[in-house]
CSV table of C-alpha atoms in Angstrom, one decimal:
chain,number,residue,atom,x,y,z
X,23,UNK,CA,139.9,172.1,101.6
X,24,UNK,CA,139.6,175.4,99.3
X,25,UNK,CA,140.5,178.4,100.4
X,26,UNK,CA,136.8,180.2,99.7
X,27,UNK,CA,135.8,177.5,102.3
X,28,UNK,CA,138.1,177.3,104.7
X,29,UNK,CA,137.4,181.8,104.6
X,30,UNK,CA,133.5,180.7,105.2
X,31,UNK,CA,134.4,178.5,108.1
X,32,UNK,CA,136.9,181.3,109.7
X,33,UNK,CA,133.9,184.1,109.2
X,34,UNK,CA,132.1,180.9,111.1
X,35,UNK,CA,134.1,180.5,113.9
X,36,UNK,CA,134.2,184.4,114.3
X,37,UNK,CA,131.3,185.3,114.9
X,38,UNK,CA,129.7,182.5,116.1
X,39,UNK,CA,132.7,182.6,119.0
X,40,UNK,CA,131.9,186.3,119.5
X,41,UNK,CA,128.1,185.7,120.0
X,42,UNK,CA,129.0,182.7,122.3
X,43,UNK,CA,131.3,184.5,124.5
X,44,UNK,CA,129.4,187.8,125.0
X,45,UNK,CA,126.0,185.3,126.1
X,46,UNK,CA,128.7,184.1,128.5
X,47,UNK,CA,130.1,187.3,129.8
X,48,UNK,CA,127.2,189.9,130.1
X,49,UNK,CA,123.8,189.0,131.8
X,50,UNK,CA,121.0,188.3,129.8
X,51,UNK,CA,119.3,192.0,128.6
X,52,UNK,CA,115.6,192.8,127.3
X,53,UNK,CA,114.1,196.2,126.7
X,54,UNK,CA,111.9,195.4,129.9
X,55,UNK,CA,114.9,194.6,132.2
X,56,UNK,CA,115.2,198.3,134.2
X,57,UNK,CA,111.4,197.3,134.8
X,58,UNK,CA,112.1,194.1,136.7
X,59,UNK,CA,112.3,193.9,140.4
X,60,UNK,CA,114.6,194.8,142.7
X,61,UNK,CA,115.1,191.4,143.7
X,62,UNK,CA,115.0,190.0,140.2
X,63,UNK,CA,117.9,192.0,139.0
X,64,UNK,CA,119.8,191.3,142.7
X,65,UNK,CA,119.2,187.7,141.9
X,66,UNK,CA,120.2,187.9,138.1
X,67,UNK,CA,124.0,189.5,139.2
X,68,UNK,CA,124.5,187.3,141.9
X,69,UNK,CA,124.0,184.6,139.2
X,70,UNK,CA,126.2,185.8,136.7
X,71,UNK,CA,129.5,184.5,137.9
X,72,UNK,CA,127.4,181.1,138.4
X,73,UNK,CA,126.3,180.9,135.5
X,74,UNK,CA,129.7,181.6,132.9
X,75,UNK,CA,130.9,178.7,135.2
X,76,UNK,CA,128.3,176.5,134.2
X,77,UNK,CA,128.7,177.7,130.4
X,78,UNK,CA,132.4,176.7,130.9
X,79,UNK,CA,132.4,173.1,131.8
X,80,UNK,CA,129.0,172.7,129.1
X,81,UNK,CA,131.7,174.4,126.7
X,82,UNK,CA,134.5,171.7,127.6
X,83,UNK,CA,132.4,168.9,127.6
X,84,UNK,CA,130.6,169.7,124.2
X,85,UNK,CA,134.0,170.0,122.7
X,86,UNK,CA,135.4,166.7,124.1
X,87,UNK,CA,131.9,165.1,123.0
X,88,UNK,CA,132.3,166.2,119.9
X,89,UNK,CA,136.2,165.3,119.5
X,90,UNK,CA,135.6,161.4,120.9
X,91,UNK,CA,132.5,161.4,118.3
X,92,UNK,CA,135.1,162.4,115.7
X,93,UNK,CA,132.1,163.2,112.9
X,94,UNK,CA,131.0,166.4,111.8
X,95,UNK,CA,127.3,165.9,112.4
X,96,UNK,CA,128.0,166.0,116.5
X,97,UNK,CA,129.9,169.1,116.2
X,98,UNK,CA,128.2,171.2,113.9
X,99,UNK,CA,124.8,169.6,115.7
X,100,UNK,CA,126.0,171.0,118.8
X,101,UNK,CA,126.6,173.7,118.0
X,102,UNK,CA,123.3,174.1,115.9
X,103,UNK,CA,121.9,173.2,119.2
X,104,UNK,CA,123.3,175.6,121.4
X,105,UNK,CA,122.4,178.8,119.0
X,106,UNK,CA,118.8,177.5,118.4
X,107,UNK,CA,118.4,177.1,122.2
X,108,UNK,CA,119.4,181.0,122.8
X,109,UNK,CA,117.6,182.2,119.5
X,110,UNK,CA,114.5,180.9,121.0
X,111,UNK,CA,115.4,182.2,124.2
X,112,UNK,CA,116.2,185.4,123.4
X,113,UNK,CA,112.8,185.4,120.8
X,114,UNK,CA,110.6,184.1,124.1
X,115,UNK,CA,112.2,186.6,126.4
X,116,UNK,CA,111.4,190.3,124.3
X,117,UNK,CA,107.6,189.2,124.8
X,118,UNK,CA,108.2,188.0,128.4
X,119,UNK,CA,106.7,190.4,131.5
X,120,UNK,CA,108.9,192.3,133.7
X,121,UNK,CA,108.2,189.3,136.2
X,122,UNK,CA,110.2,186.7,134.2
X,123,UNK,CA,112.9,185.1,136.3
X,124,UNK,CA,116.1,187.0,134.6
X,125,UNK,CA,118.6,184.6,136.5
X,126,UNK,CA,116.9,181.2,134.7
X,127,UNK,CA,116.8,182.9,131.2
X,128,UNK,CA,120.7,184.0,131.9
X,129,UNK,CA,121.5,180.5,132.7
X,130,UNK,CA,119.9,179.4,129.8
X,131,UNK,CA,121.9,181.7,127.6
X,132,UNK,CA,125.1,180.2,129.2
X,133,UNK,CA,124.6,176.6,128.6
X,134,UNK,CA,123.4,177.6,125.1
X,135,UNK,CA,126.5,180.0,124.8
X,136,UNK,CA,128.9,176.9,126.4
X,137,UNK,CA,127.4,174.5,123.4
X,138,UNK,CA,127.8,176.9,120.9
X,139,UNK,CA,131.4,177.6,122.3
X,140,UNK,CA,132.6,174.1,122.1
X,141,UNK,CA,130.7,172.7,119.1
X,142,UNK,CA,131.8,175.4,116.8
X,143,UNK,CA,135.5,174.9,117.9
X,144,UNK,CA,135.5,170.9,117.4
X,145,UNK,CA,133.8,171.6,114.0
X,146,UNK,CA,135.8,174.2,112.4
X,147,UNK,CA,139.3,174.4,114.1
X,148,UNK,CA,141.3,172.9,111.2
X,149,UNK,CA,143.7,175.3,110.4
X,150,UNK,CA,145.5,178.6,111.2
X,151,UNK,CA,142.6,180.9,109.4
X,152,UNK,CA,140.2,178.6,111.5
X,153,UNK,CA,141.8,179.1,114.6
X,154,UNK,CA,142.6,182.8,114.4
X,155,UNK,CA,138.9,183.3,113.5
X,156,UNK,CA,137.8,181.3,116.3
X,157,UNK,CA,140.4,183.2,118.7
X,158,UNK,CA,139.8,186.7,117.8
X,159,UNK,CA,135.6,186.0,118.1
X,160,UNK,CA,136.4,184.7,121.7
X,161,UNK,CA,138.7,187.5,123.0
X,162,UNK,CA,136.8,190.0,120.8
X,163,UNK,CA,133.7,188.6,123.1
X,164,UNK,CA,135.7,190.0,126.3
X,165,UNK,CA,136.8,193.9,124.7
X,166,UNK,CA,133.3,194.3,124.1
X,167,UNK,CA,131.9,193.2,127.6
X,168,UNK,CA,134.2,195.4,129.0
X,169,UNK,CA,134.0,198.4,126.9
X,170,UNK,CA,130.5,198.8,125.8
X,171,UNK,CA,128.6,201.6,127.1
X,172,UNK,CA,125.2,201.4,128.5
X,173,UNK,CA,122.6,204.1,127.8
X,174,UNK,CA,121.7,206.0,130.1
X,175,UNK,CA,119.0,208.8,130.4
X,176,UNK,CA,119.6,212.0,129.8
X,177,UNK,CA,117.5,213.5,132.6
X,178,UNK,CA,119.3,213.1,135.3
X,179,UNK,CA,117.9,214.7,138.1
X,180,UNK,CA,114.6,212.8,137.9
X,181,UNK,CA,114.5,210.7,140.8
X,182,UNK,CA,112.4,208.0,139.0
X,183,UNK,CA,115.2,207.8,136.3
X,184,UNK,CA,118.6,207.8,138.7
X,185,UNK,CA,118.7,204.1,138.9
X,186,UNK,CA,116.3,202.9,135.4
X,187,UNK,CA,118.4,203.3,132.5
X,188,UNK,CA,117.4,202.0,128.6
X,189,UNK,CA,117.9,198.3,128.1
X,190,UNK,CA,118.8,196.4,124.9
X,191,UNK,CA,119.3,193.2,123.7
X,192,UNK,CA,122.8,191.2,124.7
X,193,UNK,CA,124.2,189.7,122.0
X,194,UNK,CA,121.8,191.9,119.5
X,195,UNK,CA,119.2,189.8,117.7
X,196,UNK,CA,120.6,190.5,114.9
X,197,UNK,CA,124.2,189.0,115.8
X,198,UNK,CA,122.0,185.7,117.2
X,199,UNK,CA,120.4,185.3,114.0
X,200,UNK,CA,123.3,185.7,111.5
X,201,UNK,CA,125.5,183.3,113.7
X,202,UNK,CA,122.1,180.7,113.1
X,203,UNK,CA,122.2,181.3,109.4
X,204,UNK,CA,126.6,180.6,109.5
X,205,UNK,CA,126.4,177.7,111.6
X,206,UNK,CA,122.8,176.2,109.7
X,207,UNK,CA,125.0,176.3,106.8
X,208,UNK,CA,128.0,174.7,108.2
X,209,UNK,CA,126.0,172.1,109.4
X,210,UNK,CA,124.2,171.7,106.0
X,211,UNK,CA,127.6,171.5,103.5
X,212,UNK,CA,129.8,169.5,106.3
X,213,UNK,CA,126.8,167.1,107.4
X,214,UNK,CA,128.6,164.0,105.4
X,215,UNK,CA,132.6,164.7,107.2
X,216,UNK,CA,134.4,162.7,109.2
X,217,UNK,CA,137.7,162.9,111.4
X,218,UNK,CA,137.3,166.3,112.1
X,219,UNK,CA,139.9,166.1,115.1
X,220,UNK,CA,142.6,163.5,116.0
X,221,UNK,CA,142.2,161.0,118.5
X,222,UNK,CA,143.8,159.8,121.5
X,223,UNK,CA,143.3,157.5,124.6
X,224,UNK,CA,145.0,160.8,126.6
X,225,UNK,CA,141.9,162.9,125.3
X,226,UNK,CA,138.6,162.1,126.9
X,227,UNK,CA,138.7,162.5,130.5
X,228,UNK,CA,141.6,165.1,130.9
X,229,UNK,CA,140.0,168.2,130.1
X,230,UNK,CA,136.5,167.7,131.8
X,231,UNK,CA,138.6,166.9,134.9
X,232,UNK,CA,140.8,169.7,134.0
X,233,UNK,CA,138.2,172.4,133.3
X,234,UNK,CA,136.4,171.2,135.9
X,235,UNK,CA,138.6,171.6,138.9
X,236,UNK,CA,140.0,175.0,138.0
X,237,UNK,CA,136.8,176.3,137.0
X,238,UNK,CA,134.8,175.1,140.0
X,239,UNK,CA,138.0,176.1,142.4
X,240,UNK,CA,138.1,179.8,140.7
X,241,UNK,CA,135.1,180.4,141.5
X,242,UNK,CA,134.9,179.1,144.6
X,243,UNK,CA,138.0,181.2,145.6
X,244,UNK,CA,136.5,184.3,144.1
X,245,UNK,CA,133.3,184.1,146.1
X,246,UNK,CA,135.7,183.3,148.8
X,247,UNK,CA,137.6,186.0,148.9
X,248,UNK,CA,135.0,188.8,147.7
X,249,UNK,CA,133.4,188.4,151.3
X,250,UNK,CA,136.6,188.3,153.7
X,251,UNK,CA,138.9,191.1,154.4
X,252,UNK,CA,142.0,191.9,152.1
X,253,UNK,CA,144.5,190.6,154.6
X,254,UNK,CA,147.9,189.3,153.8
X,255,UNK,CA,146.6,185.8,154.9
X,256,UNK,CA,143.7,186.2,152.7
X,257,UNK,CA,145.4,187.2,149.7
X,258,UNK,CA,148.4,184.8,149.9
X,259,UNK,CA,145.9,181.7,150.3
X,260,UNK,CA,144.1,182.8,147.2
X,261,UNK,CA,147.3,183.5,144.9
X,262,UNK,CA,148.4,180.0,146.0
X,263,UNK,CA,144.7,178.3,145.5
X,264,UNK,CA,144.9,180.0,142.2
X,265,UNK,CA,148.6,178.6,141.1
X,266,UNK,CA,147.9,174.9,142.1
X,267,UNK,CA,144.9,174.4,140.8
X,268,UNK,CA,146.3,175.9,137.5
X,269,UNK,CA,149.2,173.4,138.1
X,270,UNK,CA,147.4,170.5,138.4
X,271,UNK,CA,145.2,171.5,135.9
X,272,UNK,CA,148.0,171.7,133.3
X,273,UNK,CA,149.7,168.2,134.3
X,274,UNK,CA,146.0,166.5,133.4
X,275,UNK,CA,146.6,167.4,130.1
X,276,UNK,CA,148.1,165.9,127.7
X,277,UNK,CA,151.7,166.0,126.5
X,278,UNK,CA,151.9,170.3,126.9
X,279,UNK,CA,148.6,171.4,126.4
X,280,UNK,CA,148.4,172.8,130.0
X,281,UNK,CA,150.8,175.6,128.4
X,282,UNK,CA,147.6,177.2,127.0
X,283,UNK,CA,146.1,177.1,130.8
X,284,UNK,CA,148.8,178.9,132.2
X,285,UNK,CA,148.8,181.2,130.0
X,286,UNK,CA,144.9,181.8,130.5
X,287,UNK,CA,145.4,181.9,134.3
X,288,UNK,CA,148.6,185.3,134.2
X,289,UNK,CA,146.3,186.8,130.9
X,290,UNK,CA,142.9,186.8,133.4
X,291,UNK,CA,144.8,187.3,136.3
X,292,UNK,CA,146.7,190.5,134.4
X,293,UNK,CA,143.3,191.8,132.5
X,294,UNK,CA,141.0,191.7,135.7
X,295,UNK,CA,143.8,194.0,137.2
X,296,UNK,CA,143.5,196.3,134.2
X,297,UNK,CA,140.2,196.4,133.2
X,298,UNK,CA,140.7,199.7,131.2
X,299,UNK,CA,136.2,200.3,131.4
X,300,UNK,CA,136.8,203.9,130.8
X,301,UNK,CA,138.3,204.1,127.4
X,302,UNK,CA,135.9,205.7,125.0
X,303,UNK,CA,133.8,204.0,122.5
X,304,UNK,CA,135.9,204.0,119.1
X,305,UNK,CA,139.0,202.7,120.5
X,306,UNK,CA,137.2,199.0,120.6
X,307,UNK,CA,138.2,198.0,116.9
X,308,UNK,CA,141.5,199.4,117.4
X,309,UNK,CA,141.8,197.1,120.7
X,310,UNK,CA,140.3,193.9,118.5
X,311,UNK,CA,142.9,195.0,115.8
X,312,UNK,CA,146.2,194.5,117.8
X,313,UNK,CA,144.4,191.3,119.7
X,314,UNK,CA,144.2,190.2,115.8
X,315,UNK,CA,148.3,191.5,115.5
X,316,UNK,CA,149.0,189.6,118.9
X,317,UNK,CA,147.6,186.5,117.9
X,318,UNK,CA,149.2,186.7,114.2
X,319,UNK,CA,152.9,187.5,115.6
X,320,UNK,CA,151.9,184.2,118.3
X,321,UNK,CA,151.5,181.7,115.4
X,322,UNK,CA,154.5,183.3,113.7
X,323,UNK,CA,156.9,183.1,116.1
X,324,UNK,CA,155.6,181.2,118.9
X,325,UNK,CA,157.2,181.7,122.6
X,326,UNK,CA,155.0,181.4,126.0
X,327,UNK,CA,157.7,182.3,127.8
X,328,UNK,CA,158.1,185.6,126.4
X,329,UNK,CA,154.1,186.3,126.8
X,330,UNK,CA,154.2,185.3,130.4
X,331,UNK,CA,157.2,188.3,130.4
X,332,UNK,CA,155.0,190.1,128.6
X,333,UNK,CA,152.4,190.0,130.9
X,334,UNK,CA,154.3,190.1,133.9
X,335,UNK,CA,155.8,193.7,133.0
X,336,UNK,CA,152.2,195.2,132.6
X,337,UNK,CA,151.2,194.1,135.9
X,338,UNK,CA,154.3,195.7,137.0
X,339,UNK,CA,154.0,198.7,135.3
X,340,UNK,CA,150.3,198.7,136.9
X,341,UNK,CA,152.4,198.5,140.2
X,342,UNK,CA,154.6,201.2,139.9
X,343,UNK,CA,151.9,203.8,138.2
X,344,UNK,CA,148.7,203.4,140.3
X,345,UNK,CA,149.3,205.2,143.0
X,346,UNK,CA,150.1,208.2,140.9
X,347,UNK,CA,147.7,210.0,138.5
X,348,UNK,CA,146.3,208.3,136.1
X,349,UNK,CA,144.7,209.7,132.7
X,350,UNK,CA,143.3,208.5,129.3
X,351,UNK,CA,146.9,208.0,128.2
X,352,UNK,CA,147.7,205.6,131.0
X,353,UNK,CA,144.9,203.7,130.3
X,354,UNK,CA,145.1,203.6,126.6
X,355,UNK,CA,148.8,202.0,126.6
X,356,UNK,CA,147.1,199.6,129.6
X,357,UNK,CA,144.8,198.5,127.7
X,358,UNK,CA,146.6,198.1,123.7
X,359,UNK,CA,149.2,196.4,125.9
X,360,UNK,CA,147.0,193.7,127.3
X,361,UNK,CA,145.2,193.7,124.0
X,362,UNK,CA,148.7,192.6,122.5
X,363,UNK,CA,149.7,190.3,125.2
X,364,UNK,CA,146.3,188.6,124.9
X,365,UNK,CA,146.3,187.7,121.3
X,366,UNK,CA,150.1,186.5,121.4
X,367,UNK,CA,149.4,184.3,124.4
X,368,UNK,CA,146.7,182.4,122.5
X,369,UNK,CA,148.3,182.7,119.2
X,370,UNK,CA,151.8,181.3,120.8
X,371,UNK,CA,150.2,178.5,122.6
X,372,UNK,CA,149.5,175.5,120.0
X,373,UNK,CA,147.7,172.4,121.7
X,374,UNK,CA,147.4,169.4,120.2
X,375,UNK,CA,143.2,169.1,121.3
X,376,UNK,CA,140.8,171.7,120.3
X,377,UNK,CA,139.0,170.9,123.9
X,378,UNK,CA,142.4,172.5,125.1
X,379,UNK,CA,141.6,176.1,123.4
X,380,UNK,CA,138.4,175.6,124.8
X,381,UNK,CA,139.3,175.2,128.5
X,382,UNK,CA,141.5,178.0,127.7
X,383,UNK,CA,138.8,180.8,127.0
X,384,UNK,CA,136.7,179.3,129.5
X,385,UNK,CA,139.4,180.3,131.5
X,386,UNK,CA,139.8,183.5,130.8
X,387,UNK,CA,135.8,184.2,130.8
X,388,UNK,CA,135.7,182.7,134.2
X,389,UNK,CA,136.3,184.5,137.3
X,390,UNK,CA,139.2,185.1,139.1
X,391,UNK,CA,140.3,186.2,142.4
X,392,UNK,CA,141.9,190.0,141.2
X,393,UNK,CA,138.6,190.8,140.1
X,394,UNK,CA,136.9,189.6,143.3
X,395,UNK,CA,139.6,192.1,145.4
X,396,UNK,CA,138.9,194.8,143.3
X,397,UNK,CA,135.3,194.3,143.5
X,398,UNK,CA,135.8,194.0,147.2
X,399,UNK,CA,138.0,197.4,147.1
X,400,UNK,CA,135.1,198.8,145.5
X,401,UNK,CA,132.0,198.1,147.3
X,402,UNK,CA,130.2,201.0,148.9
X,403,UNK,CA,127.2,203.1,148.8
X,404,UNK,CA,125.6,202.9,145.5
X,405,UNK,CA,123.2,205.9,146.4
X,406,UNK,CA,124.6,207.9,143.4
X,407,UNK,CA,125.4,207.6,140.3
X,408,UNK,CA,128.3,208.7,137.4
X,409,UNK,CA,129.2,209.0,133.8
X,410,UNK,CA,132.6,208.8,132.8
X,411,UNK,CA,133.4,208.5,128.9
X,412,UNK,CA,130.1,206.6,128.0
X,413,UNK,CA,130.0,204.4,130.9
X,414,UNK,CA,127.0,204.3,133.1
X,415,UNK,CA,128.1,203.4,136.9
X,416,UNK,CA,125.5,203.5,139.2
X,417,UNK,CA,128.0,204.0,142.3
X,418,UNK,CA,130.1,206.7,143.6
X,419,UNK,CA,133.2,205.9,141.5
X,420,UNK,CA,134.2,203.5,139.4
X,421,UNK,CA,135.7,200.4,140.2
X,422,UNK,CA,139.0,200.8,141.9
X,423,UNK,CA,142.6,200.3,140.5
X,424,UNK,CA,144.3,198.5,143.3
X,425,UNK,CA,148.1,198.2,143.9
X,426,UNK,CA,147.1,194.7,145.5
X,427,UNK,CA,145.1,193.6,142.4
X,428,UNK,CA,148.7,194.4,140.5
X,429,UNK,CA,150.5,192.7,143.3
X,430,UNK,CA,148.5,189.5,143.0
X,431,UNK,CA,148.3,189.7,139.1
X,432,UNK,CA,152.0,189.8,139.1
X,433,UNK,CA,152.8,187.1,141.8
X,434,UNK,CA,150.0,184.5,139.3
X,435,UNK,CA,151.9,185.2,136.4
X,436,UNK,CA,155.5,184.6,137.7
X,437,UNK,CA,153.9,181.7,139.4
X,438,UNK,CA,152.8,180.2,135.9
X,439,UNK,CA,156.1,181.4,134.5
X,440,UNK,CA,157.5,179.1,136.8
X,441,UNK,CA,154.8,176.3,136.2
X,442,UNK,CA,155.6,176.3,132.4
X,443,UNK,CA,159.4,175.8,132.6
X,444,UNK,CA,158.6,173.0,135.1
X,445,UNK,CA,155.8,171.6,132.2
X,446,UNK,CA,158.6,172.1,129.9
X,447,UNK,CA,161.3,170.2,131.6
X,448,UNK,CA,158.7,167.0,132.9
X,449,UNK,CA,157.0,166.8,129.3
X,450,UNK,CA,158.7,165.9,126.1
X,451,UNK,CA,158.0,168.0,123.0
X,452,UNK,CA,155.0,166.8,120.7
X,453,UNK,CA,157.5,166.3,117.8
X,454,UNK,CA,160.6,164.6,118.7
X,455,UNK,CA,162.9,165.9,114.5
X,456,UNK,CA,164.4,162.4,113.6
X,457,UNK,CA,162.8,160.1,115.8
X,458,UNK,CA,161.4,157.5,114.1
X,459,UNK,CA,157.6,158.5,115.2
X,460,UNK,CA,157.6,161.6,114.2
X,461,UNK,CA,156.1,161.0,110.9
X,462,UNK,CA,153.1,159.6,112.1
X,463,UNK,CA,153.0,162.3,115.4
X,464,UNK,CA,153.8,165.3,113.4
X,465,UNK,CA,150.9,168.2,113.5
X,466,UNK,CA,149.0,169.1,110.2
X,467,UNK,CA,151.3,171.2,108.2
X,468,UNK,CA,148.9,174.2,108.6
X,469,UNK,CA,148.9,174.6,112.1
X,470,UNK,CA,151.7,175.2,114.6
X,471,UNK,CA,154.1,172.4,116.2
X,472,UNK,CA,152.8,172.5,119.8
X,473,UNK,CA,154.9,175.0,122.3
């Protein structure tokens, strides 16, 4: 493969992964939204978790379609798919009325978001470029969910405006229809490949079961937990849901794949404690800059353990400095931290499966039971409204930073600390140096050996 394509496939798997995960991670958004009903816009929130669930498994089971198909036509053909479906949904939806179900377009953005997910990964994820394109798009996808501000009115004491704000399109038009021309083009030039992943009798069940167990028992747990009180009980039974389904999850996998789903498990468990909202608009390139560093120094120099420490000293960190004062500062070195930590835990973990990096970021856009404590924590009267550094939040305060969320987030990670040394010691290395299969077991000589 040349290098000016294998750049065009990278610039691909970017964007088309950053369009896929923002359909994922913010609810569908039209300029008529703030118009809808009250109960149309109660119903679209209380779907959202729902329905990046659903987009999760459709993401996993695209890529492992794709994978088993083991021709370019069914991945780039999903993914064709999955971008046409939420071009035309997102085209129908401007000239819908206010009365449009928002929940059942949202959902249809997610399935569309979960196909574009998974069919661009089994279709371009080749090499290192390909793979750090797709990675960066995906954990880009997250920054900007978190960070980016909503408009709000400047008239603030108009009681007709308190709770309307301005609504745009989420993912922009624009972003929707260049990842349609990248991926139309893909699918035209690579319509004639094959063996665009390798194969194995291991492959075609584990990660649907896999991705569907933890995805299904997250959220499950999160709902769980977001309506019971923050009791010791409580919180122990949901740290311990949380580490044995990531457990089991990883031993369905094969050989040590499931080191990428540990890894997902501490970095969501770690970022939904964090969740630095309030840093101010232009530090979101610098953030997707040192993700892009983290996920370099990963393929360089590869070491899950050291992530997992990594990780496990910012949750710490976020334990022994939240109950003091907290300022821009403390968030900023929060939040370029778990930038860092992020992109080295995906760039350190190599799987042998592309489904595997799939399940992984459907991981860590799925829910998780920190951010259903601190949503808990933070539920209240929502009778007023603030603006702090861009951010529109129509409640008294933003969301809380709990010591418990910290607590948990730290008690997950050492958990899958201790999960990946046992995955280490019960599962032999992909590429055994001198045995006598290791020629025809070794991993292409562009990508790294597996962790």
């Amino acid at each position: 493969m040349s290098t000016r394509h294998a750049m065009v496939e990278t610039i691909t798997a970017f964007v088309c992964t950053l369009v896929a995960g923002m359909s994922l991670l913010l609810p569908i958004d039209f300029g008529w939204t703030s118009e809808s009903t009250a109960l149309q816009l109660d119903m679209l929130a209380f779907s959202v978790p729902r329905a990046i669930a659903v987009g999760g498994v459709v993401a996993v089971l695209i890529s492992v379609f794709a994978t088993t198909m083991n021709h370019a036509m069914a991945a780039w053909g999903s993914a064709l798919a999955g971008i046409a479906i939420m071009f035309v949904n997102h085209l129908a939806g401007r000239h819908a009325s206010p009365a449009a179900p928002l929940s059942t377009l949202n959902f249809v953005d997610s399935i569309a978001g979960g196909m574009l997910l998974g069919g661009i990964a089994a279709a371009v994820l080749r090499g290192r470029m390909q793979v750090f394109g797709w990675t960066l798009g995906a954990l880009a996808s997250v920054v900007v969910a978190a960070a980016l501000p909503v408009p709000h009115p400047m008239d603030l004491m108009d009681p007709r405006k308190a709770l309307r704000w301005p609504s745009t399109d989420s993912p922009p038009m624009w972003l929707i229809g260049l990842a349609l021309a990248l991926v139309v083009i893909g699918t035209v030039i690579n319509r004639h490949s094959v063996e665009i992943e390798r194969r194995t009798v291991e492959l075609p069940m584990a990660p649907i079961l896999a991705g569907m167990l933890y995805i299904s028992v997250a959220l499950f747990s999160a709902e769980w937990l977001a309506h019971r009180v923050a009791s010791a009980l409580n919180l122990t039974l949901a740290v311990a849901t949380t580490v044995v389904t990531a457990m089991i999850a990883a031993l369905l996998l094969p050989r040590r794949d499931g080191t990428l789903v540990l890894l997902a498990v501490a970095l969501s468990s770690v970022g939904c404690a964090v969740v630095p909202a309030e840093l101010p608009r232009w530090t979101g390139p610098i953030i997707v800059a040192v993700v892009a560093l983290g996920i370099l120094l990963g393929m360089r120099r590869p070491a899950p353990i050291l992530a997992l420490l990594l990780l496990a000293c910012l949750a710490l960190f976020g334990v022994l400095t939240t109950p003091g004062e907290q300022g821009p500062l403390h968030a900023a070195i929060l939040g370029l931290v778990l930038a860092l930590a992020a992109g080295y835990s995906f760039g350190c973990a190599a799987p042998r499966y592309n489904p595997t990096r799939v399940l992984g970021v459907a991981i860590v856009l799925g829910s998780s039971v920190v951010l259903a404590l601190r949503d808990h924590l933070s539920s209240g009267n929502f009778s007023t409204a603030t603006i702090e550094a861009g951010q529109w939040n129509p409640s008294q305060t933003p969301m809380v930073r709990s010591v418990t969320a910290y607590e948990m987030a730290l008690a997950i990670t050492i958990c899958c600390a201790i999960g990946l040394l046992m995955l280490r010691h019960w599962r032999a290395p992909l590429v055994l140096r001198g045995s006598p299969r290791a020629v025809d077991a070794q991993q292409p000589p562009e990508l790294p050996e597996d962790s």
